[in-house]
């Protein structure tokens, strides 16, 4: 994946000097074994690094400052092996800017019933110490994830792994750059937003660039370089005969290759992690980029159509979360419905730009009229997606805050679509079509989204927690009356949340 780093997670164990040097040495040994197990686990996507046991306010503060300063630290796992008086943690946690997970576990899985004495009790009192830690986290209004269970339990590792994926995406956003070619689609509201507020909240920047700057990059691509890439397309995809070398429309494929190479050069030179464009600003381009955004998304770039920079950033974050997992992630749009007497299905697609990582089979390279934009016919990848569980997520700007809306879905097989010349997916919503669509609309959900087979609602919830934003989750247990009340409650909570931190 382009511009993807591999940060590390610090494993931090708290204790105190009350127990003496012998027990503290045992605490360090046990904590080190847990950290080493996590570091070696294939279930965990990031490296776990064990840090010395902290026992004083100065040690805790120094560690938190060091975590903030270390650009390779994506977050902390905190565990209290013994009892660590939590007033010691106030100064350090007040300074900590990295996300943390509170692991509520203990070193031993089973109680040695016949051998338990007070030395054992003093050494193995995470049940006691983690509650003290949990209080100060809550008292300080610190957002975090709590994972409960024995550290050897695969479910515990999976929940930590979900958090690590979110932490990696959050780390990836810090200092990330996204570019916009052209502005927002005219008169459209949901794709607008406050880019200053977004940079303050999320850590990434969004800036605009004239389409002429991209055109210059595309024009600089040689015919030889474009022909070589077009030949690669023929190896990777099923290219329509008219687009093949010698075909009547081959020049359009060569131009699509020039668009990809020019976009790549622009993004790489600027260190960008994603981009948006709009069909309403194509001055100097022969066709709206279709194949190029599809290919760039497959390499991990975020993308949003019609100036939708928020979705471009979210797609990038979801790409990072799902890295190494099967299934793929794409930009998506709810386009039209199938409404039989019972149930309902959504046909998702876009004009051109759906990522081939979600394709069920070898995509086809085709050329068809677009009908809008006023340019020549664009080249695009056409494919169906595979059936299975997935989700859609969007990021919206409500003026006083950002909200993420997530709907878990099931992609289904569908009838043939021989006249629809775009990539597409058909899905059924959880808990049902009517509830899900009503909830999405009540939450202000966008028509653009990040679609993923790989990312889970748990990852996105962890990510929203790190960002300090609301997540409206629509899933199997969603009931509309409760969902509406939660939205009303959240209006108050998230508006006042900053004041609650005193």
Coordinates of C-alpha atoms in Angstrom, one line a residue:
X1 CA 0.0 0.0 0.0
X2 CA 1.2 3.5 -0.9
X3 CA 2.7 5.6 1.9
X4 CA 1.8 3.1 4.6
X5 CA 4.0 3.0 7.7
X6 CA 4.3 0.1 10.2
X7 CA 4.1 1.8 13.6
X8 CA 4.3 0.0 17.0
X9 CA 2.2 -0.3 20.0
X10 CA 3.7 0.1 23.5
X11 CA 2.8 -2.3 26.2
X12 CA 2.8 -0.5 29.5
X13 CA 2.3 -2.2 32.9
X14 CA 1.6 -0.2 36.1
X15 CA 2.5 -1.1 39.7
X16 CA 4.0 0.6 42.7
X17 CA 7.0 0.2 45.2
X18 CA 4.8 -1.0 48.0
X19 CA 5.5 -4.6 47.2
X20 CA 9.3 -4.5 47.2
X21 CA 11.9 -5.4 44.6
X22 CA 11.1 -9.1 44.4
X23 CA 7.4 -8.8 43.4
X24 CA 8.3 -5.9 41.0
X25 CA 10.8 -8.1 39.2
X26 CA 8.1 -10.8 38.9
X27 CA 5.6 -8.1 37.6
X28 CA 8.2 -7.1 34.9
X29 CA 8.8 -10.7 33.9
X30 CA 5.1 -11.5 33.6
X31 CA 4.3 -8.4 31.7
X32 CA 7.2 -9.0 29.4
X33 CA 5.9 -12.5 28.6
X34 CA 2.5 -11.1 27.6
X35 CA 4.0 -8.4 25.5
X36 CA 6.3 -10.9 23.8
X37 CA 3.3 -13.2 23.1
X38 CA 1.4 -10.2 21.5
X39 CA 4.5 -9.3 19.5
X40 CA 4.7 -12.8 18.0
X41 CA 1.0 -13.2 17.3
X42 CA -0.2 -13.4 13.7
X43 CA -3.6 -12.1 14.9
X44 CA -2.1 -8.7 15.8
X45 CA -1.2 -6.4 12.8
X46 CA 1.2 -4.2 14.6
X47 CA 4.4 -4.9 16.6
X48 CA 4.0 -4.8 20.4
X49 CA 6.9 -3.3 22.3
X50 CA 7.3 -3.9 26.0
X51 CA 8.2 -0.8 28.1
X52 CA 9.6 -0.9 31.6
X53 CA 7.1 -1.2 34.4
X54 CA 6.1 2.3 35.7
X55 CA 5.7 2.8 39.4
X56 CA 5.9 6.6 40.1
X57 CA 4.1 9.7 38.7
X58 CA 7.4 10.9 37.1
X59 CA 8.0 7.6 35.4
X60 CA 4.4 7.6 34.0
X61 CA 4.6 11.2 32.9
X62 CA 8.0 10.6 31.2
X63 CA 6.6 7.6 29.4
X64 CA 3.5 9.5 28.1
X65 CA 5.7 12.4 26.9
X66 CA 8.0 9.9 25.2
X67 CA 5.0 8.2 23.5
X68 CA 3.8 11.6 22.2
X69 CA 7.2 12.4 20.8
X70 CA 7.8 9.1 19.2
X71 CA 6.5 9.3 15.6
X72 CA 6.5 5.5 15.4
X73 CA 4.3 5.0 18.4
X74 CA 0.6 4.5 17.3
X75 CA -0.8 3.9 20.8
X76 CA -0.5 2.2 24.2
X77 CA -1.9 -0.9 25.9
X78 CA -2.2 -0.3 29.6
X79 CA -2.5 -3.0 32.2
X80 CA -2.2 -2.9 36.0
X81 CA -0.6 -6.2 37.1
X82 CA -0.9 -5.2 40.7
X83 CA -2.4 -2.1 42.3
X84 CA -1.2 1.2 40.8
X85 CA -2.7 4.1 42.7
X86 CA -4.3 6.1 39.9
X87 CA -3.5 9.6 41.1
X88 CA 0.0 8.7 39.9
X89 CA -1.4 8.6 36.4
X90 CA -3.2 12.0 36.3
X91 CA -0.4 14.1 35.0
X92 CA 0.9 11.6 32.4
X93 CA -2.6 10.7 31.0
X94 CA -3.5 14.4 30.9
X95 CA -0.6 14.9 28.5
X96 CA -1.0 11.8 26.5
X97 CA -2.1 12.5 22.9
X98 CA -1.9 8.9 21.6
X99 CA -4.8 6.5 21.8
X100 CA -4.8 3.8 24.5
X101 CA -6.4 0.5 25.2
X102 CA -7.1 -0.7 28.7
X103 CA -6.5 -4.5 28.9
X104 CA -8.2 -6.0 31.9
X105 CA -6.5 -9.3 32.3
X106 CA -4.3 -11.2 34.8
X107 CA -1.1 -13.2 34.2
X108 CA -2.4 -16.6 35.5
X109 CA -5.5 -18.0 33.8
X110 CA -6.5 -20.4 36.6
X111 CA -6.5 -19.9 40.4
X112 CA -4.1 -22.3 42.2
X113 CA -6.7 -23.0 44.8
X114 CA -4.7 -25.0 47.2
X115 CA -1.6 -22.7 47.1
X116 CA -3.2 -19.2 47.3
X117 CA -1.6 -17.1 50.0
X118 CA -1.4 -13.3 50.6
X119 CA 1.8 -13.0 48.5
X120 CA -0.1 -14.5 45.6
X121 CA -3.0 -12.1 46.2
X122 CA -0.8 -9.0 46.4
X123 CA 1.1 -10.0 43.2
X124 CA -2.0 -10.9 41.1
X125 CA -4.6 -8.3 41.9
X126 CA -5.3 -6.9 38.4
X127 CA -9.0 -7.3 39.3
X128 CA -8.3 -4.6 41.9
X129 CA -5.7 -2.5 40.1
X130 CA -7.6 -2.2 36.8
X131 CA -10.7 -1.0 38.5
X132 CA -8.6 1.8 40.1
X133 CA -7.2 2.6 36.7
X134 CA -10.6 2.5 35.1
X135 CA -11.9 5.1 37.6
X136 CA -9.3 7.7 36.8
X137 CA -9.8 7.1 33.1
X138 CA -13.5 7.8 33.5
X139 CA -12.9 10.6 36.0
X140 CA -10.7 12.3 33.4
X141 CA -13.2 11.6 30.6
X142 CA -10.6 9.7 28.6
X143 CA -11.8 7.9 25.5
X144 CA -10.4 4.4 25.3
X145 CA -11.3 0.8 24.5
X146 CA -11.6 -1.8 27.3
X147 CA -10.8 -5.4 26.5
X148 CA -11.6 -8.0 29.2
X149 CA -10.3 -11.6 29.3
X150 CA -7.2 -13.7 29.7
X151 CA -4.4 -12.5 27.4
X152 CA -4.0 -16.0 25.8
X153 CA -7.7 -16.0 24.7
X154 CA -7.9 -15.7 20.8
X155 CA -11.0 -13.5 21.2
X156 CA -9.0 -11.0 23.4
X157 CA -6.3 -10.9 20.7
X158 CA -8.9 -10.3 18.0
X159 CA -10.4 -7.4 19.9
X160 CA -6.9 -5.9 20.4
X161 CA -6.2 -6.5 16.8
X162 CA -9.3 -4.6 15.7
X163 CA -8.1 -1.7 17.9
X164 CA -4.6 -1.9 16.5
X165 CA -6.0 -1.6 13.0
X166 CA -7.9 1.5 14.0
X167 CA -4.8 2.9 15.7
X168 CA -2.8 2.3 12.6
X169 CA -5.4 4.2 10.5
X170 CA -5.5 7.1 13.1
X171 CA -1.7 7.2 13.0
X172 CA -1.8 7.3 9.2
X173 CA -4.2 10.3 9.2
X174 CA -1.8 12.4 11.4
X175 CA -0.1 14.8 8.9
X176 CA -1.7 13.1 5.9
X177 CA -2.4 15.2 2.8
X178 CA -5.4 15.0 0.5
X179 CA -5.7 17.0 -2.7
X180 CA -8.8 18.2 -4.5
X181 CA -8.8 18.7 -8.2
X182 CA -11.6 21.3 -8.7
X183 CA -14.2 22.1 -6.1
X184 CA -17.3 20.5 -4.7
X185 CA -20.1 19.5 -7.1
X186 CA -22.3 22.6 -7.4
X187 CA -25.2 23.0 -5.0
X188 CA -24.4 19.7 -3.2
X189 CA -24.5 20.0 0.6
X190 CA -23.2 16.7 2.1
X191 CA -19.9 16.6 0.3
X192 CA -19.1 20.1 1.6
X193 CA -17.5 20.6 5.0
X194 CA -15.1 22.6 7.2
X195 CA -11.6 21.6 6.2
X196 CA -10.1 23.7 9.0
X197 CA -12.2 21.9 11.6
X198 CA -11.3 18.6 10.0
X199 CA -7.6 19.3 10.3
X200 CA -8.0 20.3 13.9
X201 CA -10.0 17.2 14.7
X202 CA -8.4 14.5 12.5
X203 CA -4.9 15.7 11.8
X204 CA -5.0 15.6 8.0
X205 CA -5.0 18.5 5.6
X206 CA -7.1 19.1 2.5
X207 CA -6.0 21.6 -0.2
X208 CA -7.1 22.4 -3.7
X209 CA -5.1 22.2 -6.9
X210 CA -6.0 23.5 -10.3
X211 CA -6.9 20.9 -12.8
X212 CA -4.3 22.5 -15.1
X213 CA -1.6 21.2 -12.7
X214 CA -2.8 17.7 -13.2
X215 CA -3.2 18.2 -17.0
X216 CA 0.5 19.2 -17.1
X217 CA 1.5 16.0 -15.4
X218 CA -0.7 13.9 -17.8
X219 CA 0.7 15.8 -20.9
X220 CA 4.2 15.0 -19.7
X221 CA 3.6 11.2 -20.0
X222 CA 5.1 9.7 -23.1
X223 CA 3.2 7.6 -25.6
X224 CA 5.8 4.8 -25.0
X225 CA 5.1 4.9 -21.2
X226 CA 1.4 4.9 -21.7
X227 CA 1.5 2.0 -24.2
X228 CA 3.5 0.0 -21.8
X229 CA 0.9 0.5 -19.1
X230 CA -1.9 -0.3 -21.5
X231 CA -0.1 -3.6 -22.3
X232 CA -0.1 -4.3 -18.5
X233 CA -3.9 -3.7 -18.5
X234 CA -4.2 -6.5 -21.1
X235 CA -2.4 -8.9 -18.7
X236 CA -4.4 -7.9 -15.6
X237 CA -7.9 -7.5 -17.0
X238 CA -10.1 -8.6 -19.8
X239 CA -9.8 -5.7 -22.3
X240 CA -12.7 -5.0 -24.7
X241 CA -11.6 -5.7 -28.3
X242 CA -12.1 -2.1 -29.4
X243 CA -9.6 -1.0 -26.7
X244 CA -6.9 -3.5 -27.6
X245 CA -3.9 -2.5 -29.6
X246 CA -5.1 -2.1 -33.2
X247 CA -8.7 -1.6 -32.1
X248 CA -10.8 1.3 -33.0
X249 CA -10.8 2.8 -29.5
X250 CA -7.3 1.9 -28.4
X251 CA -6.3 5.6 -28.3
X252 CA -8.8 6.1 -25.4
X253 CA -7.1 3.3 -23.4
X254 CA -3.7 4.9 -24.0
X255 CA -5.1 8.2 -22.8
X256 CA -6.6 6.5 -19.7
X257 CA -3.1 5.1 -19.0
X258 CA -1.7 8.6 -19.3
X259 CA -4.2 9.8 -16.8
X260 CA -3.1 7.1 -14.4
X261 CA 0.6 7.8 -14.8
X262 CA 0.0 11.5 -14.5
X263 CA -2.1 11.2 -11.4
X264 CA 0.4 8.8 -9.8
X265 CA 3.2 11.3 -10.5
X266 CA 1.3 14.2 -9.0
X267 CA 0.2 12.2 -5.9
X268 CA 3.7 10.8 -5.3
X269 CA 5.4 14.1 -5.8
X270 CA 3.1 15.7 -3.2
X271 CA 3.1 12.8 -0.7
X272 CA -0.7 12.6 -0.9
X273 CA -2.7 9.7 0.5
X274 CA -5.9 10.4 -1.5
X275 CA -7.7 12.8 -3.7
X276 CA -11.0 14.0 -5.1
X277 CA -12.1 15.3 -8.5
X278 CA -15.3 16.5 -10.1
X279 CA -16.9 16.0 -13.5
X280 CA -17.7 19.7 -13.5
X281 CA -14.1 20.8 -13.7
X282 CA -12.3 18.9 -16.5
X283 CA -10.7 21.7 -18.5
X284 CA -7.9 20.3 -20.4
X285 CA -8.8 16.6 -19.9
X286 CA -10.2 14.5 -22.8
X287 CA -12.3 12.3 -20.4
X288 CA -13.3 12.1 -16.8
X289 CA -10.7 9.8 -15.0
X290 CA -12.3 6.4 -14.4
X291 CA -9.7 3.6 -14.7
X292 CA -7.1 5.8 -13.0
X293 CA -9.0 6.3 -9.7
X294 CA -9.9 2.6 -9.7
X295 CA -6.3 1.6 -10.1
X296 CA -5.1 4.1 -7.6
X297 CA -7.6 3.0 -5.0
X298 CA -6.4 -0.6 -5.4
X299 CA -3.0 0.7 -4.4
X300 CA -4.4 2.2 -1.2
X301 CA -5.2 5.8 -2.1
X302 CA -8.4 7.3 -0.8
X303 CA -10.8 8.7 -3.3
X304 CA -14.0 10.7 -3.3
X305 CA -15.9 11.8 -6.4
X306 CA -17.4 15.2 -7.0
X307 CA -15.1 17.0 -4.5
X308 CA -15.9 14.7 -1.6
X309 CA -12.7 15.0 0.4
X310 CA -14.3 13.5 3.6
X311 CA -15.0 10.2 1.8
X312 CA -11.5 10.3 0.2
X313 CA -10.0 10.5 3.7
X314 CA -12.4 7.8 5.1
X315 CA -11.7 5.4 2.3
X316 CA -7.9 5.8 2.9
X317 CA -8.5 5.1 6.6
X318 CA -10.5 2.0 5.9
X319 CA -7.9 0.8 3.4
X320 CA -5.3 1.1 6.2
X321 CA -7.6 -0.7 8.7
X322 CA -8.2 -3.6 6.3
X323 CA -4.6 -4.0 5.1
X324 CA -3.7 -7.6 4.9
X325 CA -7.3 -8.8 5.4
X326 CA -9.3 -10.5 2.6
X327 CA -12.2 -8.7 0.9
X328 CA -11.2 -5.2 -0.2
X329 CA -12.5 -1.7 0.3
X330 CA -13.9 0.9 -2.1
X331 CA -15.5 4.2 -2.6
X332 CA -19.3 3.5 -3.1
X333 CA -22.6 5.2 -3.7
X334 CA -26.2 4.0 -3.0
X335 CA -27.6 4.4 -6.4
X336 CA -31.0 2.7 -6.8
X337 CA -33.3 0.1 -5.1
X338 CA -35.0 -3.2 -5.8
X339 CA -38.3 -3.1 -3.9
X340 CA -40.3 -6.3 -4.0
X341 CA -43.4 -6.8 -1.9
X342 CA -41.2 -7.8 1.1
X343 CA -37.7 -6.8 1.8
X344 CA -35.5 -4.6 -0.4
X345 CA -32.1 -4.4 -1.9
X346 CA -29.7 -1.6 -2.7
X347 CA -27.8 -1.4 -6.0
X348 CA -24.5 0.4 -5.3
X349 CA -22.3 1.8 -8.0
X350 CA -20.9 5.0 -9.3
X351 CA -20.3 6.6 -12.6
X352 CA -16.9 5.0 -13.0
X353 CA -14.9 4.9 -9.8
X354 CA -15.3 1.6 -7.9
X355 CA -12.2 -0.1 -6.6
X356 CA -11.3 -3.5 -8.2
X357 CA -10.2 -4.9 -4.8
X358 CA -13.9 -5.8 -4.2
X359 CA -14.4 -7.6 -7.6
X360 CA -15.6 -11.1 -7.6
X361 CA -13.8 -12.1 -10.8
X362 CA -11.4 -10.6 -13.3
X363 CA -12.6 -7.1 -14.2
X364 CA -13.3 -6.1 -17.8
X365 CA -11.9 -2.9 -19.3
X366 CA -14.7 -1.2 -21.3
X367 CA -15.5 2.2 -22.8
X368 CA -19.0 3.7 -22.8
X369 CA -20.6 7.1 -23.0
X370 CA -21.0 8.9 -19.7
X371 CA -23.8 11.3 -20.4
X372 CA -22.5 14.1 -18.1
X373 CA -19.3 16.1 -18.1
X374 CA -19.3 16.9 -21.7
X375 CA -16.1 15.0 -22.5
X376 CA -15.2 11.9 -24.6
X377 CA -16.2 8.4 -23.5
X378 CA -14.3 7.4 -20.4
X379 CA -12.6 4.0 -19.9
X380 CA -13.5 2.1 -16.8
X381 CA -13.3 -1.3 -15.1
X382 CA -16.6 -3.2 -15.0
X383 CA -17.3 -6.0 -12.6
X384 CA -19.6 -7.5 -10.0
X385 CA -18.8 -8.0 -6.4
X386 CA -19.0 -11.2 -4.4
X387 CA -21.7 -12.1 -1.9
X388 CA -20.9 -11.9 1.8
X389 CA -21.0 -9.6 4.9
X390 CA -19.8 -6.1 4.4
X391 CA -20.5 -2.5 5.6
X392 CA -20.9 1.0 4.4
X393 CA -19.6 4.0 6.4
X394 CA -19.7 7.7 5.8
X395 CA -18.3 10.8 7.5
X396 CA -20.4 13.9 7.7
X397 CA -20.0 17.5 9.0
X398 CA -22.9 18.6 11.2
X399 CA -21.5 22.1 11.8
X400 CA -20.7 21.7 15.4
X401 CA -19.1 18.3 15.1
X402 CA -18.4 15.3 12.8
X403 CA -20.5 12.1 12.8
X404 CA -19.7 8.7 11.4
X405 CA -22.6 6.6 10.1
X406 CA -22.1 2.9 9.7
X407 CA -24.5 0.2 8.3
X408 CA -23.7 -3.4 8.3
X409 CA -24.9 -5.1 5.1
X410 CA -24.9 -8.4 3.3
X411 CA -23.9 -8.4 -0.4
X412 CA -26.1 -10.8 -2.4
X413 CA -26.1 -12.4 -5.8
X414 CA -28.2 -10.7 -8.4
X415 CA -29.6 -11.0 -11.8
X416 CA -27.4 -10.1 -14.8
X417 CA -27.0 -6.4 -15.6
X418 CA -25.9 -6.6 -19.3
X419 CA -26.6 -2.9 -20.0
X420 CA -25.1 -1.3 -16.9
X421 CA -21.5 -0.4 -17.9
X422 CA -20.1 0.2 -14.4
X423 CA -18.8 -1.8 -11.4
X424 CA -21.6 -2.6 -9.0
X425 CA -22.7 -4.3 -5.8
X426 CA -26.2 -5.4 -4.6
X427 CA -26.8 -5.7 -0.9
X428 CA -29.4 -6.1 1.8
X429 CA -29.2 -3.9 4.8
X430 CA -29.2 -4.9 8.5
X431 CA -31.5 -5.1 10.3
X432 CA -33.9 -4.7 7.4
X433 CA -34.2 -2.4 4.4
X434 CA -36.8 0.0 5.8
X435 CA -35.2 0.4 9.2
X436 CA -31.7 0.8 7.8
X437 CA -32.6 3.4 5.2
X438 CA -34.7 5.4 7.6
X439 CA -31.9 5.3 10.2
X440 CA -29.3 6.4 7.7
X441 CA -31.4 9.3 6.5
X442 CA -32.3 10.4 10.1
X443 CA -28.6 10.3 11.0
X444 CA -27.8 12.5 7.9
X445 CA -25.8 9.8 6.2
X446 CA -24.2 10.7 2.9
X447 CA -24.9 9.2 -0.5
X448 CA -21.1 8.5 -0.8
X449 CA -19.5 6.0 1.5
X450 CA -16.6 3.7 2.1
X451 CA -17.6 0.1 1.4
X452 CA -15.6 -2.8 2.8
X453 CA -15.6 -6.5 3.2
X454 CA -12.5 -6.3 5.4
X455 CA -13.3 -3.6 7.9
X456 CA -15.6 -4.3 10.8
X457 CA -18.0 -2.1 12.8
X458 CA -15.7 -2.7 15.9
X459 CA -12.7 -1.2 14.0
X460 CA -14.8 1.8 13.1
X461 CA -16.1 2.2 16.6
X462 CA -12.5 2.1 17.9
X463 CA -11.5 4.7 15.3
X464 CA -14.4 7.0 16.2
X465 CA -13.4 6.7 19.8
X466 CA -9.8 7.8 19.0
X467 CA -11.1 10.7 16.9
X468 CA -13.5 11.7 19.6
X469 CA -16.5 11.7 17.3
X470 CA -20.0 10.2 17.3
X471 CA -20.6 6.9 15.6
X472 CA -24.2 6.1 14.6
X473 CA -24.2 2.3 14.2
X474 CA -27.0 0.6 12.2
X475 CA -26.8 -3.2 12.6
X476 CA -28.8 -6.3 13.4
X477 CA -30.0 -5.0 16.7
X478 CA -31.0 -1.5 15.6
X479 CA -34.5 -0.4 16.5
X480 CA -35.7 2.9 15.0
X481 CA -37.2 4.4 18.2
X482 CA -34.1 3.7 20.2
X483 CA -31.9 5.0 17.3
X484 CA -33.8 8.2 17.1
X485 CA -33.5 8.8 20.8
X486 CA -29.8 8.1 20.7
X487 CA -29.4 10.7 18.0
X488 CA -31.3 13.2 20.2
X489 CA -29.2 12.4 23.2
X490 CA -26.0 12.6 21.2
X491 CA -26.9 16.2 20.1
X492 CA -26.6 17.2 23.7
X493 CA -23.6 15.0 24.7
X494 CA -21.3 15.8 21.8
X495 CA -22.1 19.5 21.9
X496 CA -21.2 19.7 25.5
X497 CA -18.5 17.1 25.6
X498 CA -15.6 19.4 25.6
X499 CA -16.9 21.2 28.7
X500 CA -17.2 17.9 30.5
X501 CA -13.4 17.6 30.5
X502 CA -12.8 20.0 33.4

